[in-house]
Tab-separated table of C-alpha atoms in Angstrom:
chain	number	residue	atom	x	y	z
J	764	GLU	CA	0.170	0.260	0.015
J	765	ALA	CA	1.688	3.422	-1.091
J	766	GLN	CA	2.011	5.974	1.928
J	767	VAL	CA	3.607	8.270	4.039
J	768	THR	CA	4.003	7.279	7.546
J	769	GLN	CA	5.273	9.374	10.829
J	770	ASN	CA	6.750	8.747	14.165
J	771	PRO	CA	5.266	9.435	16.616
J	772	ARG	CA	1.911	9.920	15.972
J	773	TYR	CA	1.669	12.061	19.045
J	774	LEU	CA	4.484	14.306	21.075
J	775	ILE	CA	5.028	15.658	24.679
J	776	THR	CA	8.067	17.479	25.802
J	777	VAL	CA	10.152	20.069	27.321
J	778	THR	CA	11.864	22.688	25.985
J	779	GLY	CA	14.997	22.603	24.531
J	780	LYS	CA	14.746	18.777	24.175
J	781	LYS	CA	16.401	17.508	21.579
J	782	LEU	CA	13.639	15.617	18.997
J	783	THR	CA	13.540	14.428	15.285
J	784	VAL	CA	10.625	12.883	13.806
J	785	THR	CA	10.451	10.368	10.948
J	786	CYS	CA	8.402	10.127	7.654
J	787	SER	CA	8.686	7.826	5.461
J	788	GLN	CA	7.523	6.748	1.661
J	789	ASN	CA	6.962	3.865	0.158
J	790	MET	CA	6.220	5.372	-3.418
J	791	ASN	CA	10.073	6.593	-4.880
J	792	HIS	CA	8.790	9.877	-4.861
J	793	GLU	CA	11.551	12.830	-5.368
J	794	TYR	CA	10.212	15.356	-3.862
J	795	MET	CA	8.713	15.739	-0.111
J	796	SER	CA	7.721	17.596	2.254
J	797	TRP	CA	7.602	19.652	6.304
J	798	TYR	CA	3.901	21.316	7.161
J	799	ARG	CA	3.184	22.545	10.178
J	800	GLN	CA	-0.384	23.653	10.773
J	801	ASP	CA	-1.523	25.945	13.230
J	802	PRO	CA	-5.737	27.546	14.228
J	803	GLY	CA	-6.195	29.997	11.789
J	804	LEU	CA	-2.943	30.319	10.384
J	805	GLY	CA	-2.977	26.834	7.996
J	806	LEU	CA	-0.959	25.134	6.962
J	807	ARG	CA	3.348	26.264	6.215
J	808	GLN	CA	5.319	24.701	4.774
J	809	ILE	CA	9.088	24.155	6.854
J	810	TYR	CA	11.259	22.618	4.223
J	811	TYR	CA	11.468	20.709	1.709
J	812	SER	CA	13.413	18.709	-0.132
J	813	MET	CA	13.181	17.519	-4.566
J	814	ASN	CA	16.400	14.711	-4.488
J	815	VAL	CA	18.269	13.122	-1.871
J	816	GLU	CA	21.023	15.194	-0.249
J	817	VAL	CA	18.878	18.289	-1.663
J	818	THR	CA	16.781	20.566	0.892
J	819	ASP	CA	15.355	24.251	0.627
J	820	LYS	CA	13.619	25.904	3.429
J	821	GLY	CA	10.125	26.772	3.294
J	822	ASP	CA	7.869	29.776	5.166
J	823	VAL	CA	9.160	28.695	8.659
J	824	PRO	CA	12.283	27.005	8.671
J	825	GLU	CA	13.462	28.946	11.692
J	826	GLY	CA	14.430	25.803	14.566
J	827	TYR	CA	14.095	22.994	12.427
J	828	LYS	CA	16.587	20.772	10.636
J	829	VAL	CA	15.941	18.503	7.850
J	830	SER	CA	17.860	15.796	6.323
J	831	ARG	CA	17.425	14.256	3.111
J	832	LYS	CA	20.162	10.811	3.381
J	833	GLU	CA	17.841	8.566	1.706
J	834	LYS	CA	14.895	8.602	-0.744
J	835	ARG	CA	12.725	7.537	1.547
J	836	ASN	CA	13.293	9.501	4.519
J	837	PHE	CA	12.737	12.388	5.469
J	838	PRO	CA	13.677	13.358	9.378
J	839	LEU	CA	12.724	17.055	10.644
J	840	ILE	CA	14.578	17.658	13.861
J	841	LEU	CA	13.967	20.399	16.612
J	842	GLU	CA	17.210	20.527	18.270
J	843	SER	CA	15.698	22.888	20.983
J	844	PRO	CA	11.951	23.402	21.098
J	845	SER	CA	10.194	25.468	22.425
J	846	PRO	CA	6.702	26.228	23.400
J	847	ASN	CA	5.925	28.151	20.333
J	848	GLN	CA	6.896	25.194	18.120
J	849	THR	CA	3.601	23.392	19.159
J	850	SER	CA	1.835	22.367	16.383
J	851	LEU	CA	0.179	19.396	14.346
J	852	TYR	CA	3.010	18.339	11.935
J	853	PHE	CA	2.229	17.171	8.482
J	854	CYS	CA	5.188	15.641	6.080
J	855	ALA	CA	4.161	14.706	2.425
J	856	SER	CA	5.563	13.600	-1.115
J	857	SER	CA	5.116	13.682	-4.429
J	858	ARG	CA	6.732	12.537	-7.768
J	859	MET	CA	8.537	15.415	-9.767
J	860	GLY	CA	7.648	16.539	-13.494
J	861	ILE	CA	9.570	18.081	-15.998
J	862	ALA	CA	8.450	21.584	-14.879
J	863	GLY	CA	8.676	20.915	-11.167
J	864	LEU	CA	5.953	20.081	-8.966
J	865	SER	CA	3.623	18.519	-10.990
J	866	TYR	CA	1.365	15.824	-9.168
J	867	GLU	CA	-0.359	15.272	-6.237
J	868	GLN	CA	0.696	15.325	-3.015
J	869	TYR	CA	0.552	12.024	-0.348
J	870	PHE	CA	0.253	13.033	3.058
J	871	GLY	CA	1.139	11.901	6.422
J	872	PRO	CA	-0.944	11.330	9.239
J	873	GLY	CA	0.120	13.778	11.372
J	874	THR	CA	2.297	14.495	14.577
J	875	ARG	CA	0.625	16.472	17.228
J	876	LEU	CA	3.655	18.032	19.019
J	877	THR	CA	3.508	19.697	22.111
J	878	VAL	CA	6.019	21.844	24.012
J	879	THR	CA	6.114	22.520	27.735
V	874	LYS	CA	-3.335	39.804	2.150
V	875	ASN	CA	-3.321	35.951	1.892
V	876	GLU	CA	-1.820	34.709	-1.221
V	877	VAL	CA	-4.616	31.826	-1.328
V	878	GLU	CA	-8.545	32.962	0.132
V	879	GLN	CA	-11.080	30.558	1.352
V	880	SER	CA	-14.981	31.483	0.921
V	881	PRO	CA	-16.477	31.179	3.423
V	882	GLN	CA	-14.472	30.030	6.197
V	883	ASN	CA	-17.580	27.887	8.156
V	884	LEU	CA	-20.380	26.485	6.310
V	885	THR	CA	-23.297	24.708	7.399
V	886	ALA	CA	-25.399	22.265	5.198
V	887	GLN	CA	-28.558	19.845	5.556
V	888	GLU	CA	-28.350	16.577	4.340
V	889	GLY	CA	-29.098	16.921	0.413
V	890	GLU	CA	-28.102	20.954	0.135
V	891	PHE	CA	-25.551	21.620	-2.710
V	892	ILE	CA	-22.313	23.066	-1.448
V	893	THR	CA	-20.189	25.700	-2.992
V	894	ILE	CA	-16.568	26.496	-1.642
V	895	ASN	CA	-14.637	29.584	-2.758
V	896	CYS	CA	-10.897	29.922	-3.370
V	897	SER	CA	-9.063	33.451	-4.874
V	898	TYR	CA	-5.682	33.600	-5.235
V	899	SER	CA	-3.393	36.427	-6.053
V	900	VAL	CA	-0.375	34.509	-7.316
V	901	GLY	CA	1.065	33.019	-10.094
V	902	ILE	CA	0.512	29.335	-10.242
V	903	SER	CA	0.539	25.819	-12.441
V	904	ALA	CA	-2.189	23.852	-10.595
V	905	LEU	CA	-4.491	24.165	-7.916
V	906	HIS	CA	-5.098	21.633	-5.409
V	907	TRP	CA	-8.383	20.814	-3.362
V	908	LEU	CA	-7.526	19.023	-0.090
V	909	GLN	CA	-9.704	17.652	2.295
V	910	GLN	CA	-9.005	16.951	6.264
V	911	HIS	CA	-11.167	15.201	8.530
V	912	PRO	CA	-11.652	15.242	12.005
V	913	GLY	CA	-9.115	13.191	13.258
V	914	GLY	CA	-6.540	14.964	11.009
V	915	GLY	CA	-5.531	13.091	7.722
V	916	ILE	CA	-5.437	15.317	4.578
V	917	VAL	CA	-6.192	13.448	1.191
V	918	SER	CA	-5.677	15.236	-2.041
V	919	LEU	CA	-9.447	15.061	-3.531
V	920	PHE	CA	-8.987	17.191	-7.046
V	921	MET	CA	-5.400	18.361	-8.808
V	922	LEU	CA	-6.602	20.629	-12.176
V	923	SER	CA	-4.621	23.357	-14.167
V	924	SER	CA	-7.708	24.665	-15.889
V	925	GLY	CA	-11.430	23.319	-17.234
V	926	LYS	CA	-13.490	20.791	-14.589
V	927	LYS	CA	-13.128	17.409	-13.039
V	928	LYS	CA	-16.089	15.564	-11.122
V	929	HIS	CA	-15.256	12.217	-8.722
V	930	GLY	CA	-18.799	11.406	-7.561
V	931	ARG	CA	-20.534	14.034	-5.734
V	932	LEU	CA	-17.435	16.102	-6.016
V	933	ILE	CA	-17.150	18.674	-9.131
V	934	ALA	CA	-14.025	20.934	-9.020
V	935	THR	CA	-13.731	24.181	-11.695
V	936	ILE	CA	-10.955	26.894	-12.273
V	937	ASN	CA	-10.542	29.657	-14.233
V	938	ILE	CA	-7.588	30.933	-14.686
V	939	GLN	CA	-7.623	34.499	-16.130
V	940	GLU	CA	-10.298	35.072	-12.925
V	941	LYS	CA	-7.277	33.126	-10.288
V	942	HIS	CA	-10.774	31.514	-8.939
V	943	SER	CA	-11.674	27.874	-8.498
V	944	SER	CA	-14.790	26.311	-6.743
V	945	LEU	CA	-15.544	22.897	-5.330
V	946	HIS	CA	-19.093	22.093	-5.169
V	947	ILE	CA	-20.456	18.568	-3.322
V	948	THR	CA	-23.418	17.654	-4.844
V	949	ALA	CA	-26.598	15.729	-2.605
V	950	SER	CA	-24.314	16.529	0.698
V	951	HIS	CA	-24.780	14.255	3.216
V	952	PRO	CA	-22.870	14.020	6.869
V	953	ARG	CA	-20.158	12.382	5.787
V	954	ASP	CA	-18.777	15.341	3.970
V	955	SER	CA	-18.063	16.819	7.198
V	956	ALA	CA	-13.843	18.090	7.348
V	957	VAL	CA	-11.918	20.918	6.275
V	958	TYR	CA	-11.436	21.216	2.874
V	959	ILE	CA	-8.352	23.243	1.443
V	960	CYS	CA	-7.213	25.125	-1.312
V	961	ALA	CA	-3.739	24.834	-2.717
V	962	VAL	CA	-1.536	26.188	-5.381
V	963	ARG	CA	1.304	25.118	-6.630
V	964	GLY	CA	4.436	27.093	-8.116
V	965	THR	CA	7.276	24.894	-9.333
V	966	ASP	CA	8.615	24.056	-5.744
V	967	LYS	CA	6.019	24.798	-2.946
V	968	LEU	CA	2.602	24.615	-2.387
V	969	ILE	CA	0.521	27.754	-0.989
V	970	PHE	CA	-2.745	26.775	1.358
V	971	GLY	CA	-5.740	28.561	1.862
V	972	THR	CA	-6.868	27.796	5.847
V	973	GLY	CA	-9.631	25.869	4.663
V	974	THR	CA	-13.434	25.553	4.944
V	975	ARG	CA	-14.621	24.275	7.910
V	976	LEU	CA	-18.483	22.240	6.455
V	977	GLN	CA	-20.671	20.171	8.455
V	978	VAL	CA	-23.733	18.379	7.065
V	979	PHE	CA	-26.336	18.073	9.780
V	980	PRO	CA	-28.501	14.893	8.746
Protein backbone atom coordinates (compact mmCIF):
# COMPACT_ATOMS: atom_id res chain seq x y z
CA GLU A 1 0.00 0.00 0.00
CA ALA A 2 1.31 3.40 -1.04
CA GLN A 3 1.74 5.51 2.04
CA VAL A 4 3.61 8.16 3.99
CA THR A 5 4.32 7.25 7.59
CA GLN A 6 5.26 9.54 10.45
CA ASN A 7 6.46 8.74 13.94
CA PRO A 8 5.60 9.47 16.61
CA ARG A 9 1.96 10.42 16.12
CA TYR A 10 1.79 12.23 19.45
CA LEU A 11 4.62 13.74 21.47
CA ILE A 12 4.75 15.83 24.60
CA THR A 13 8.17 17.19 25.47
CA VAL A 14 9.88 19.95 27.40
CA THR A 15 11.61 23.06 26.20
CA GLY A 16 15.13 22.42 24.98
CA LYS A 17 15.03 18.64 24.68
CA LYS A 18 16.09 17.68 21.16
CA LEU A 19 13.64 15.57 19.21
CA THR A 20 13.25 14.01 15.78
CA VAL A 21 10.05 13.26 13.92
CA THR A 22 10.57 10.63 11.26
CA CYS A 23 8.90 10.54 7.86
CA SER A 24 9.10 7.73 5.35
CA GLN A 25 7.41 7.10 1.99
CA ASN A 26 7.30 3.91 -0.07
CA MET A 27 6.41 5.44 -3.45
CA ASN A 28 9.90 6.38 -4.64
CA HIS A 29 8.88 10.04 -4.70
CA GLU A 30 11.52 12.66 -5.36
CA TYR A 31 9.78 15.48 -3.53
CA MET A 32 9.20 15.51 0.23
CA SER A 33 8.07 18.32 2.44
CA TRP A 34 7.26 19.21 6.03
CA TYR A 35 4.34 21.43 7.02
CA ARG A 36 2.99 22.71 10.27
CA GLN A 37 -0.67 23.47 10.83
CA ASP A 38 -1.85 26.01 13.36
CA PRO A 39 -5.38 27.28 14.03
CA GLY A 40 -6.24 30.28 11.87
CA LEU A 41 -2.98 30.05 9.92
CA GLY A 42 -3.50 26.92 7.88
CA LEU A 43 -0.67 24.78 6.60
CA ARG A 44 2.73 26.39 6.27
CA GLN A 45 5.78 24.86 4.69
CA ILE A 46 8.83 24.34 6.91
CA TYR A 47 11.36 22.64 4.62
CA TYR A 48 11.23 20.69 1.41
CA SER A 49 13.49 18.43 -0.59
CA MET A 50 13.47 17.77 -4.32
CA ASN A 51 15.82 14.82 -4.12
CA VAL A 52 18.50 13.13 -2.05
CA GLU A 53 20.92 15.63 -0.47
CA VAL A 54 18.83 18.56 -1.81
CA THR A 55 16.88 20.52 0.79
CA ASP A 56 15.54 24.05 0.91
CA LYS A 57 13.77 26.34 3.33
CA GLY A 58 10.04 26.89 3.19
CA ASP A 59 8.15 29.74 4.78
CA VAL A 60 8.82 28.97 8.46
CA PRO A 61 12.19 27.16 8.78
CA GLU A 62 13.43 28.80 11.99
CA GLY A 63 14.09 26.30 14.76
CA TYR A 64 13.97 23.26 12.47
CA LYS A 65 16.49 21.13 10.60
CA VAL A 66 16.02 18.40 8.02
CA SER A 67 18.16 15.93 6.15
CA ARG A 68 17.62 13.77 3.07
CA LYS A 69 20.24 11.04 3.07
CA GLU A 70 17.94 8.46 1.50
CA LYS A 71 15.13 8.96 -0.97
CA ARG A 72 12.47 7.41 1.25
CA ASN A 73 13.24 9.26 4.51
CA PHE A 74 12.98 12.92 5.45
CA PRO A 75 13.29 13.44 9.21
CA LEU A 76 12.41 16.72 10.92
CA ILE A 77 14.74 17.71 13.75
CA LEU A 78 14.01 20.20 16.50
CA GLU A 79 17.37 20.85 18.16
CA SER A 80 15.96 22.95 21.01
CA PRO A 81 12.16 22.90 20.95
CA SER A 82 10.24 25.86 22.30
CA PRO A 83 6.54 26.25 23.19
CA ASN A 84 5.86 28.17 19.95
CA GLN A 85 6.67 24.98 18.07
CA THR A 86 3.63 23.30 19.58
CA SER A 87 1.69 22.37 16.47
CA LEU A 88 0.36 19.64 14.20
CA TYR A 89 3.05 18.55 11.75
CA PHE A 90 2.54 16.85 8.39
CA CYS A 91 5.02 15.23 6.09
CA ALA A 92 4.10 14.89 2.42
CA SER A 93 5.63 13.44 -0.70
CA SER A 94 5.08 13.74 -4.43
CA ARG A 95 6.53 12.83 -7.77
CA MET A 96 8.41 15.57 -9.56
CA GLY A 97 7.60 16.33 -13.19
CA ILE A 98 9.71 18.06 -15.82
CA ALA A 99 8.10 21.39 -14.92
CA GLY A 100 8.53 20.90 -11.20
CA LEU A 101 5.96 19.74 -8.69
CA SER A 102 3.50 18.29 -11.19
CA TYR A 103 1.70 15.61 -9.23
CA GLU A 104 -0.59 15.31 -6.27
CA GLN A 105 0.88 15.26 -2.80
CA TYR A 106 0.44 12.36 -0.41
CA PHE A 107 0.26 13.34 3.24
CA GLY A 108 1.31 11.45 6.32
CA PRO A 109 -1.15 11.06 9.22
CA GLY A 110 0.30 13.96 11.20
CA THR A 111 2.28 14.35 14.41
CA ARG A 112 0.78 16.36 17.23
CA LEU A 113 3.63 17.97 19.17
CA THR A 114 3.27 19.76 22.48
CA VAL A 115 6.27 21.59 23.95
CA THR A 116 5.87 22.67 27.58
CA LYS B 1 -3.64 39.90 2.35
CA ASN B 2 -3.17 36.16 2.01
CA GLU B 3 -2.10 34.85 -1.37
CA VAL B 4 -4.86 32.23 -1.17
CA GLU B 5 -8.27 33.16 0.18
CA GLN B 6 -11.11 30.75 0.81
CA SER B 7 -14.75 31.47 1.47
CA PRO B 8 -16.70 30.84 3.47
CA GLN B 9 -14.59 30.00 6.51
CA ASN B 10 -17.41 27.97 8.04
CA LEU B 11 -20.38 26.37 6.38
CA THR B 12 -23.28 24.36 7.73
CA ALA B 13 -25.73 22.50 5.55
CA GLN B 14 -28.58 20.05 5.71
CA GLU B 15 -28.10 16.65 4.19
CA GLY B 16 -28.87 16.75 0.48
CA GLU B 17 -27.98 20.39 -0.08
CA PHE B 18 -25.70 21.56 -2.89
CA ILE B 19 -22.53 23.10 -1.47
CA THR B 20 -20.01 25.49 -2.99
CA ILE B 21 -16.65 26.45 -1.53
CA ASN B 22 -14.64 29.18 -3.21
CA CYS B 23 -10.92 29.81 -3.55
CA SER B 24 -9.28 32.94 -4.93
CA TYR B 25 -5.56 33.43 -5.36
CA SER B 26 -3.31 36.32 -6.25
CA VAL B 27 -0.17 34.59 -7.54
CA GLY B 28 0.71 32.88 -10.78
CA ILE B 29 0.20 29.17 -10.51
CA SER B 30 0.78 26.00 -12.45
CA ALA B 31 -1.97 24.04 -10.72
CA LEU B 32 -4.48 24.14 -7.89
CA HIS B 33 -5.21 21.43 -5.35
CA TRP B 34 -8.28 20.72 -3.30
CA LEU B 35 -7.62 18.76 -0.12
CA GLN B 36 -9.93 17.26 2.49
CA GLN B 37 -9.04 17.05 6.17
CA HIS B 38 -11.26 14.93 8.38
CA PRO B 39 -11.71 15.53 12.13
CA GLY B 40 -9.06 12.90 12.86
CA GLY B 41 -6.57 15.16 11.11
CA GLY B 42 -5.55 13.16 8.06
CA ILE B 43 -5.30 15.03 4.76
CA VAL B 44 -6.39 13.54 1.46
CA SER B 45 -5.93 15.01 -1.98
CA LEU B 46 -9.28 15.38 -3.80
CA PHE B 47 -8.34 17.13 -7.02
CA MET B 48 -5.43 18.65 -8.81
CA LEU B 49 -6.38 20.84 -11.75
CA SER B 50 -4.83 23.44 -13.99
CA SER B 51 -7.80 24.23 -16.24
CA GLY B 52 -11.47 23.51 -16.73
CA LYS B 53 -13.35 21.10 -14.58
CA LYS B 54 -12.94 17.72 -12.88
CA LYS B 55 -15.57 15.44 -11.38
CA HIS B 56 -15.23 12.59 -8.94
CA GLY B 57 -18.43 11.08 -7.65
CA ARG B 58 -20.43 13.88 -6.00
CA LEU B 59 -17.51 16.28 -6.04
CA ILE B 60 -16.85 18.75 -8.82
CA ALA B 61 -13.94 21.18 -9.02
CA THR B 62 -13.63 24.05 -11.46
CA ILE B 63 -10.94 26.59 -12.12
CA ASN B 64 -10.84 29.86 -14.04
CA ILE B 65 -7.20 30.76 -14.60
CA GLN B 66 -7.97 34.23 -15.99
CA GLU B 67 -10.04 35.16 -12.96
CA LYS B 68 -7.71 33.33 -10.53
CA HIS B 69 -10.61 31.54 -8.97
CA SER B 70 -11.63 27.96 -8.24
CA SER B 71 -14.75 26.38 -6.79
CA LEU B 72 -15.38 23.04 -5.14
CA HIS B 73 -18.96 21.80 -5.38
CA ILE B 74 -20.53 18.94 -3.45
CA THR B 75 -23.82 17.65 -4.77
CA ALA B 76 -26.33 15.82 -2.54
CA SER B 77 -24.24 16.51 0.57
CA HIS B 78 -24.03 13.89 3.29
CA PRO B 79 -22.91 14.03 6.95
CA ARG B 80 -19.78 12.07 6.00
CA ASP B 81 -18.75 15.08 3.88
CA SER B 82 -18.19 17.00 7.13
CA ALA B 83 -14.55 18.01 7.06
CA VAL B 84 -12.23 20.92 6.44
CA TYR B 85 -11.65 21.60 2.75
CA ILE B 86 -8.36 23.24 1.86
CA CYS B 87 -7.38 24.96 -1.34
CA ALA B 88 -3.68 25.05 -2.25
CA VAL B 89 -1.98 26.62 -5.24
CA ARG B 90 1.23 25.34 -6.71
CA GLY B 91 4.22 27.22 -7.98
CA THR B 92 7.19 25.33 -9.33
CA ASP B 93 8.39 23.74 -6.12
CA LYS B 94 5.99 24.59 -3.33
CA LEU B 95 2.36 24.77 -2.32
CA ILE B 96 0.65 27.80 -0.80
CA PHE B 97 -2.39 26.91 1.29
CA GLY B 98 -5.63 28.63 2.12
CA THR B 99 -6.78 28.48 5.73
CA GLY B 100 -9.58 26.06 4.93
CA THR B 101 -13.38 25.91 4.98
CA ARG B 102 -14.96 23.95 7.78
CA LEU B 103 -18.08 22.16 6.52
CA GLN B 104 -20.65 20.52 8.74
CA VAL B 105 -23.51 18.60 7.17
CA PHE B 106 -26.40 17.71 9.46
CA PRO B 107 -28.82 14.83 8.90
